[in-house]
Coordinates of C-alpha atoms in Angstrom, one line a residue:
M219 CA 117.1 115.4 108.7
E220 CA 116.5 113.1 105.8
N221 CA 113.1 112.5 104.2
F222 CA 111.3 109.2 104.9
H223 CA 109.7 107.2 102.2
I224 CA 108.2 103.7 101.8
E225 CA 106.8 102.7 98.5
G226 CA 103.3 101.4 98.7
S227 CA 102.1 98.0 97.6
T228 CA 99.0 95.9 97.7
Y229 CA 98.4 96.2 101.4
I230 CA 101.1 98.7 102.5
P231 CA 100.5 102.4 102.2
R232 CA 102.8 104.8 100.5
I233 CA 104.6 106.9 103.1
D234 CA 106.2 110.1 102.1
F235 CA 107.5 112.4 104.8
N236 CA 109.4 115.5 103.6
A237 CA 111.5 117.0 106.4
S238 CA 112.1 120.3 104.7
T239 CA 108.6 121.1 103.7
G240 CA 106.8 119.5 106.6
V241 CA 104.4 117.7 104.4
L242 CA 103.7 114.2 105.6
E243 CA 101.7 111.9 103.4
I244 CA 100.1 108.5 103.9
E245 CA 98.3 107.1 100.9
G246 CA 96.7 103.9 99.6
E247 CA 95.7 100.7 101.5
S248 CA 96.9 99.5 104.9
Y249 CA 95.7 96.1 106.0
H250 CA 98.8 94.1 106.9
E251 CA 98.8 92.1 110.1
Y252 CA 102.0 93.4 111.7
T253 CA 101.2 97.1 111.9
M254 CA 103.5 97.7 114.9
E255 CA 106.5 96.4 113.1
F256 CA 105.5 98.4 110.0
F257 CA 104.7 101.6 111.7
Q258 CA 107.6 101.7 114.3
P259 CA 110.1 103.3 111.8
I260 CA 107.4 105.8 111.0
F261 CA 106.9 106.6 114.7
D262 CA 110.7 106.8 115.1
W263 CA 111.0 109.3 112.2
I264 CA 108.1 111.4 113.5
N265 CA 109.4 111.5 117.0
E266 CA 112.8 112.7 115.8
Y267 CA 111.2 115.2 113.5
L268 CA 109.1 116.6 116.3
K269 CA 112.1 117.4 118.5
E270 CA 112.5 120.8 116.8
E271 CA 109.8 123.2 118.1
G272 CA 107.6 125.4 116.0
R273 CA 107.3 123.5 112.8
N274 CA 104.5 123.9 110.4
I275 CA 103.2 120.5 109.5
T276 CA 100.7 119.3 106.9
M277 CA 99.5 115.7 107.4
N278 CA 97.8 114.3 104.3
F279 CA 95.8 111.1 104.5
K280 CA 94.5 109.7 101.2
M281 CA 93.5 106.2 102.1
S282 CA 91.3 103.9 100.1
Y283 CA 91.1 101.2 102.8
F284 CA 92.7 100.4 106.2
N285 CA 92.0 97.8 108.9
T286 CA 91.4 98.4 112.5
S287 CA 95.0 97.9 113.5
S288 CA 96.1 100.5 111.0
S289 CA 93.4 102.8 112.3
R290 CA 94.9 102.7 115.8
R291 CA 98.3 103.6 114.4
F292 CA 96.8 106.6 112.5
L293 CA 95.2 107.8 115.7
E294 CA 98.6 107.5 117.5
I295 CA 100.2 109.6 114.7
L296 CA 97.5 112.2 115.1
T297 CA 97.9 112.2 118.9
L298 CA 101.6 112.8 118.5
L299 CA 100.9 115.7 116.2
E300 CA 98.3 117.1 118.6
E301 CA 100.8 116.9 121.5
Y302 CA 103.4 118.6 119.4
Q303 CA 101.0 121.4 118.6
N304 CA 100.0 121.9 122.2
N305 CA 103.4 121.6 123.8
K306 CA 106.0 122.6 121.3
G307 CA 104.5 125.5 119.4
G308 CA 103.8 123.5 116.3
N309 CA 101.1 124.3 113.7
V310 CA 99.5 121.2 112.3
T311 CA 96.9 120.9 109.6
V312 CA 95.4 117.5 108.7
N313 CA 93.9 117.0 105.3
W314 CA 91.8 113.8 105.1
Y315 CA 91.0 113.0 101.5
Y316 CA 88.3 110.6 100.5
E317 CA 86.5 109.6 97.3
E318 CA 83.3 111.5 96.9
N319 CA 81.1 108.4 97.3
D320 CA 83.1 106.7 100.0
V321 CA 80.9 107.3 103.0
D322 CA 83.0 104.9 105.2
M323 CA 86.2 106.9 104.6
Q324 CA 84.4 110.2 105.1
E325 CA 83.1 109.0 108.4
S326 CA 86.5 107.7 109.5
G327 CA 87.9 111.2 108.8
E328 CA 85.0 112.7 110.8
E329 CA 85.8 110.4 113.7
Y330 CA 89.5 111.3 113.7
A331 CA 88.5 115.0 113.5
D332 CA 86.5 114.5 116.7
D333 CA 89.3 112.7 118.5
V334 CA 92.0 115.3 118.2
E335 CA 92.1 119.1 118.4
L336 CA 93.9 119.9 115.2
T337 CA 92.8 121.9 112.1
F338 CA 91.2 119.1 110.2
N339 CA 90.0 119.4 106.6
L340 CA 87.8 116.7 105.1
I341 CA 88.3 116.9 101.3
A342 CA 86.2 114.9 98.8
Y343 CA 87.8 114.2 95.4

């Protein structure tokens, strides 16, 4: 399976999914209007990737800003990973990075951690 990459821009996050290492990264800002159109190829890649059972996956979020619509898509990604772990023998770790003084981003990570049953690390930098 090929890796998946989208270069980030002003309002589009950098997406870097490595199929061989299982490291999936989303970084930057995400506040475009058409999140379903933007995230659909991401969901397509993840769904294809999750067809193989028993993978070790590390999901890294390092966001500086995202809108409500993007937040929903992030939760959908986390839910997919949770279902994979529960039903297909996967081992998923989520690392939520936030700037040390960014309380909003820290709280967002805490809320996601409460929403899913995955190993969830909140990491200040």
